[in-house]
Amino acid sequence: MANEEYEPLIVGFCCNWCSYAGADLAGVSRLQYPPNMRIIRVMCSGMVHPNLVIDALTKGADAVIICGCHIGDCHYLEGNLKAENRKEAIELMLEDFGLEPERFRLEWVSASEGPRFAEVMKEFTETVRALGPSPYKT
Amino acid sequence: MITLTIDNKKVEVEEGSTVLQAAEKLGIKIPTLCHHKSLLPYGACRVCLVEIGSPGRSWVQASCVYPAQEGMEVRTNTERVQKSRRIVLELLLARCPDSPVISDMAREYGVEETRFTKKNDDCILCGLCTRICEERMGVGAVSFVNRGAKRKVSVPYDKHSPICIACGACEVVCPTNAVDLSEVTTNKPRPILSEYDMGMSPRSSIYIPFPQAIPKVAVIDRDTCMHYLKGVCGSCENICQAGAIDYNQEDQIEEVGVGAVVLSPGFEQFDPELKKELGYDRYANVISSLQFERLLSASGPYLGEILRTSDKKHPKRIAWIQCVGSREVDCNYCSSVCCMYATKEAIIAKEHQPDLDCTIFYIDMRAFGKGFDAYCERAKALGVRYIRCRPSSVKEVSATKDLKIAYSEEGGDITTEEFNMVVLSTGLRPPAAVRELAEKFDVKLNEHGFADTQGFEPVDTSNPGVYVCGPFAGPKDIPETVMEASAGAARAMALLKERRGTLITHKEYPPEKDVTGQEPRIGVFVCHCGRNIGGYADVPSVVEYAKTLPNVVYADDNLYTCSTDTQKQIIELIAEHNLNRVVVASCSPRTHEPLFRNTCREAGLNEYLFEMANIRDQCTWVHMNEPEEATRKAKDLVRMAVAKARLLEPLYKGSLKVNNDALVIGGGLAGMTAALNLADQGFKVHLVEREPELGGNLRHIHSLLSGKDPQEQLAAIIEKVHAYPNIEVYLSSEVSKVDGSVGNFKSTIKTGDRETEAGHGIAIVATGAAEYEPSEYLYGQDARVITQRTLDEWIAEDKAAIREAKSVAMIQCVGSRNEDRPYCSRVCCSQAIKNSIALKKMRPELNVYVLYRDVRAYGFLEEHYRQARELGVRFIRYDEDHKPEVAAGDSGLEISISEPILRTSLTIKCDMLVLSAAIISNAGADEVGKLFKVPLNQDKFFLEAHMKLRPVDFATDGVFMCGLAHSPKSVDESIAQAHAAAARAATILSKDEIELDATISEVIDANCDGCAYCIDPCPYNALTLFEYMYKGSIKKSVQRDAALCKGCGVCMATCPKKGIFVRGFKPEQLSAMVDAVLSG
């Protein structure tokens, strides 16, 4: 399945308070990571509806990642816990749609973790590259 | 101006520019080695070769020295250029085969090996060092000598230069690290070390002090900058594209008239160099706790990796030594925070390296704060080892640079262990400059140099109108610092209530254009950000692409979109093109969205008709080596922003009228203090007390270590409360019902059978706590066993039992720090110290024993602890696993205790046993919590919005807490927290209206079927289910309280029917962005 020519396209939802700021810090620190993800800023990781994730994947995104604040650090007290609870539901839906669970990822990145953000992006891009293109890709 | 073409792109440059400069303007990258923006063009290295002239009639030239000419045609990436550069690189590689810079550059051009004879030199003769020394520094200490093959950079006669100023510029500019300053001069260069990284990394003379600096701009260190020291260099002025360097800037002295002053100069770290025996500054791997904090930080010297200074290797074993510069003869106070920060550092270090062995050497584990003991237990569970011993010295093992520590753990044999790294938990000192500040403000300092404050006025100094907060008033943790900061503000606001709000100026905006029903007309502004974006992505092509997107009617690029003149242009362009949506593609909305939104408002557009594409921080800066990919991603990000912009709607911030009255629940010290301060600030207060009289727990306290008579103080406070016309006191009363939310609460106060309705804008919960009634140690069975509170009363009454006793024992932690109540009650150690000092002063012959687990005499209490020991009070430690046993006999009580140091059993006979009983939460806390829908923690104390940063706020807006209801604390801490709660409350009460966020949730009634899935997940209790009649039947729906909703969107992601959404983040808007990602 893995295709050398294939460049994965990843949709990322980053919470405004921690991980979007972490992504900014990766930039400020000039940490280089693969250019495969497109970030959509949301206020909280708990704001992302599972349908939005599934929609993105069934419309041809090779993977989706949601990044939020570390547990205990949520700007909205416990939005990230809600995101974590939904993770399971999303994984079940992936199974129904015949998608590998690795195509969805939930990660915690704080505003000060620029290096971690870059690491996560590198590692996730490689994982998705190894998976090959999404079966929904036209 | 002249126009030339580079790689088929036209560019206009000033006359006298070089081809390289023209290419740079276009964002075309040409490799260079000998080029430096602050030096004259030199043309030495030849890697910047380009092809000039039309195909067939062209020649190859060094672009850094070749002048740009009108109509000139330049190509930077032809086969001929590549070939020429390859040969140059091969020659350079032959000269410097070991230079990574050269071999990396060569590899980029496919040159892996050189065909020429290798020379094993480091220097490529680019002349940067000689030129910067001569041109910029005006010294000329290094220059070229010899000719031809023997040419080299050297100091005259190959001797150390007498004129070199050791500025180090030559070392810094050298591309191949060939310059060794010690070969140039015997003068030692003065290293400039980063203060932020605690000297563990270098910085330059012009620098941004720390990553989160506000404003985030560079500053010049005039003490090390060569321009200020010698009038030379000036490189930064040449390099700065924005022209922001102004060497003539002077300090400005401004005079401001103020009615109150709050001093918060903070603290300094104890200088660990003073502890020679612990090896700081002598041994590479002994560092201070603040240095260790930097090691843990992602922005630290090793980007968050824990590495040893000596060999940059990961340590496997780290030891912390506590009380370095605390609890000593010459500074006999406890720094209060070190036990916890060392524990935190150990936990985080183990998160970095799970196999790390962490050992903390301590005297007493002073985990006295809220949740601290539980945190220490967590550390122990993770394997952090605590050893009760203060090592006297640290020795280095010279071969490995490991460190040897000899210690004996409580009566055990002396053991020696080796560690790879030692962290000194340095204490807190008042800043050196504080004496001058104190003199200026006529503020008295205590013997340790901290501000002298009095028990009942914890933030007042000796000079009325001058207040203090934070560690300047004594070492303290973040929550207490934040509380005192608000307390200082409360005191100042009470003083200045007449002038409140008089300095506020409101900005005028033009009337807002109505865009409803209009087809979106989007303007896209793409920023070059100097070279930050334009240097890596092809900005003009992003602009051209933006023009092709639907509804985009205008697109252009700007050098700096955020500059003041560009803002003006945008306002004009909005009018000229009748734009009704604006997209800026530049940096991060987190920093610049407010600026551009303001621009929209100034153009008469609703500020929410704006969207940003982050093509710098999240694109060009992270894809610097992939210009094509960066350009493609920038286009995608612009397409996504435009897709969302098309669906943007004007949003409006709601507002709420505020009821300016306050409700304070609890008439103890904290409640009364808060009420008085609010009344002093001019607000009306309803003060509700369950008991028939005011005073709470303070009624039972008869003496304090500070020496003030608490009963006298209490009487004065109660009198003031009763006399205050602004304070309505409800005794023997309880709040039975609460409706509404921030700004507009309505409560029912029940006094007997009578019910009073009170409207209020905020509520302060000060419901206090109670003394635990012990079930252990014969309490309640034997009259000789009493609690500290009773002893305090007996001492005040000079009771016969005290006069007749021969021996008194006290047991600490009764009901605290156990399985049922895993927390520390914080005040019992000082109570025991206070009472034992009083007993010893009354009757020096009396034997007083204090049986303790850790003596938690934090801050300045340490001095009293010393005094007690000097007076002959005997402190005997016991382990949690070997609690004392008490037996009653006719002649007295007999206590058996297993003494850990002597490792034997002791028997203490006493006539009186005093139990330091825990502080437990009040029975009514649960009900109050339910009334306001605010949470309690597992210990049944109220849970604040943030343990460190919001210690008096509930997560629910408009409800605050203070005093023992929050956690056990001392009288002065309760007062500070009460003032803090009043200050926080006043931020709401002082307004006639509160502005609500525009980006909050909104219910679509038509879609909502009242399934109520969204209600429980809402972290702010902002949603309620309600029913109404619709077309003859009951319709269920959800109602959102605009004052409570924070716009987190948990409801939106929970709703299965698209019945609720967050404004500005509608499902359609997010979907449009997803679709835009996928339509590339």
PDB file of C-alpha atoms in Angstrom, chain B residues 336-337 340 365-373 474-481 483-484 705 812-817 821-833 854-859 861 916-920 941 944 947-948 951 963-964 966-974 976-977:
ATOM      1  CA  SER B 336       8.537  28.156  52.349  1.00  0.00           C
ATOM      2  CA  VAL B 337       8.608  27.001  48.722  1.00  0.00           C
ATOM      3  CA  MET B 340       7.503  21.725  47.031  1.00  0.00           C
ATOM      4  CA  MET B 365       9.121  18.120  54.670  1.00  0.00           C
ATOM      5  CA  ARG B 366       7.167  21.346  54.726  1.00  0.00           C
ATOM      6  CA  ALA B 367       4.259  20.459  52.475  1.00  0.00           C
ATOM      7  CA  PHE B 368       1.859  22.727  54.309  1.00  0.00           C
ATOM      8  CA  GLY B 369      -0.179  24.138  51.411  1.00  0.00           C
ATOM      9  CA  LYS B 370      -3.421  22.993  49.858  1.00  0.00           C
ATOM     10  CA  GLY B 371      -2.924  19.652  48.160  1.00  0.00           C
ATOM     11  CA  PHE B 372       0.821  19.616  48.910  1.00  0.00           C
ATOM     12  CA  ASP B 373       0.950  16.462  51.026  1.00  0.00           C
ATOM     13  CA  GLY B 474       8.193  37.230  53.199  1.00  0.00           C
ATOM     14  CA  PRO B 475       8.925  34.057  51.214  1.00  0.00           C
ATOM     15  CA  LYS B 476       5.778  32.552  49.755  1.00  0.00           C
ATOM     16  CA  ASP B 477       4.313  30.383  47.033  1.00  0.00           C
ATOM     17  CA  ILE B 478       2.368  31.518  43.964  1.00  0.00           C
ATOM     18  CA  PRO B 479      -1.210  31.288  45.389  1.00  0.00           C
ATOM     19  CA  GLU B 480      -0.350  33.413  48.432  1.00  0.00           C
ATOM     20  CA  THR B 481       1.504  35.843  46.160  1.00  0.00           C
ATOM     21  CA  MET B 483      -3.810  36.611  46.913  1.00  0.00           C
ATOM     22  CA  GLU B 484      -1.607  39.339  48.330  1.00  0.00           C
ATOM     23  CA  LEU B 705       2.871  34.704  67.684  1.00  0.00           C
ATOM     24  CA  GLN B 812       0.839  16.966  66.298  1.00  0.00           C
ATOM     25  CA  CYS B 813      -1.116  15.918  63.216  1.00  0.00           C
ATOM     26  CA  VAL B 814      -4.098  14.554  65.144  1.00  0.00           C
ATOM     27  CA  GLY B 815      -6.640  13.933  62.436  1.00  0.00           C
ATOM     28  CA  SER B 816      -4.396  15.435  59.731  1.00  0.00           C
ATOM     29  CA  ARG B 817      -2.089  13.734  57.252  1.00  0.00           C
ATOM     30  CA  ARG B 821      -7.703  13.494  55.804  1.00  0.00           C
ATOM     31  CA  PRO B 822      -4.495  13.330  53.778  1.00  0.00           C
ATOM     32  CA  TYR B 823      -3.903  17.078  54.055  1.00  0.00           C
ATOM     33  CA  CYS B 824      -1.842  19.189  56.449  1.00  0.00           C
ATOM     34  CA  SER B 825      -3.796  21.579  58.653  1.00  0.00           C
ATOM     35  CA  ARG B 826      -1.030  24.131  58.260  1.00  0.00           C
ATOM     36  CA  VAL B 827      -1.479  26.100  61.503  1.00  0.00           C
ATOM     37  CA  CYS B 828      -1.071  23.379  64.166  1.00  0.00           C
ATOM     38  CA  CYS B 829       2.740  23.511  64.237  1.00  0.00           C
ATOM     39  CA  SER B 830       2.718  27.238  64.893  1.00  0.00           C
ATOM     40  CA  GLN B 831      -0.106  26.793  67.433  1.00  0.00           C
ATOM     41  CA  ALA B 832       1.971  24.208  69.306  1.00  0.00           C
ATOM     42  CA  ILE B 833       5.043  26.449  69.134  1.00  0.00           C
ATOM     43  CA  ASP B 854       7.550  17.447  60.496  1.00  0.00           C
ATOM     44  CA  VAL B 855       7.810  20.848  62.108  1.00  0.00           C
ATOM     45  CA  ARG B 856       6.169  23.056  59.527  1.00  0.00           C
ATOM     46  CA  ALA B 857       7.333  26.406  60.818  1.00  0.00           C
ATOM     47  CA  TYR B 858       7.406  28.030  57.398  1.00  0.00           C
ATOM     48  CA  GLY B 859       8.472  31.592  56.647  1.00  0.00           C
ATOM     49  CA  LEU B 861       7.754  31.121  62.035  1.00  0.00           C
ATOM     50  CA  SER B 916      -3.105  19.505  67.697  1.00  0.00           C
ATOM     51  CA  ALA B 917      -6.407  18.690  66.111  1.00  0.00           C
ATOM     52  CA  ALA B 918      -7.002  19.021  62.391  1.00  0.00           C
ATOM     53  CA  ILE B 919      -8.958  21.794  60.733  1.00  0.00           C
ATOM     54  CA  ILE B 920     -11.937  20.239  58.993  1.00  0.00           C
ATOM     55  CA  PHE B 941     -12.732  22.470  51.007  1.00  0.00           C
ATOM     56  CA  GLU B 944     -10.711  27.295  43.233  1.00  0.00           C
ATOM     57  CA  MET B 947      -4.683  26.258  42.273  1.00  0.00           C
ATOM     58  CA  LYS B 948      -1.893  28.709  41.582  1.00  0.00           C
ATOM     59  CA  PRO B 951      -6.787  31.199  44.303  1.00  0.00           C
ATOM     60  CA  GLY B 963     -10.595  32.107  54.626  1.00  0.00           C
ATOM     61  CA  LEU B 964     -10.706  28.577  55.985  1.00  0.00           C
ATOM     62  CA  HIS B 966     -10.657  27.488  50.914  1.00  0.00           C
ATOM     63  CA  SER B 967      -8.122  25.608  53.063  1.00  0.00           C
ATOM     64  CA  PRO B 968      -6.547  25.765  56.524  1.00  0.00           C
ATOM     65  CA  LYS B 969      -4.579  28.983  56.989  1.00  0.00           C
ATOM     66  CA  SER B 970      -3.374  31.507  59.539  1.00  0.00           C
ATOM     67  CA  VAL B 971      -5.060  34.736  60.639  1.00  0.00           C
ATOM     68  CA  ASP B 972      -2.940  36.978  58.422  1.00  0.00           C
ATOM     69  CA  GLU B 973      -3.346  34.657  55.437  1.00  0.00           C
ATOM     70  CA  SER B 974      -7.135  34.677  55.928  1.00  0.00           C
ATOM     71  CA  ALA B 976      -5.016  38.709  52.849  1.00  0.00           C
ATOM     72  CA  GLN B 977      -7.294  36.266  51.061  1.00  0.00           C
TER      73      GLN B 977
END
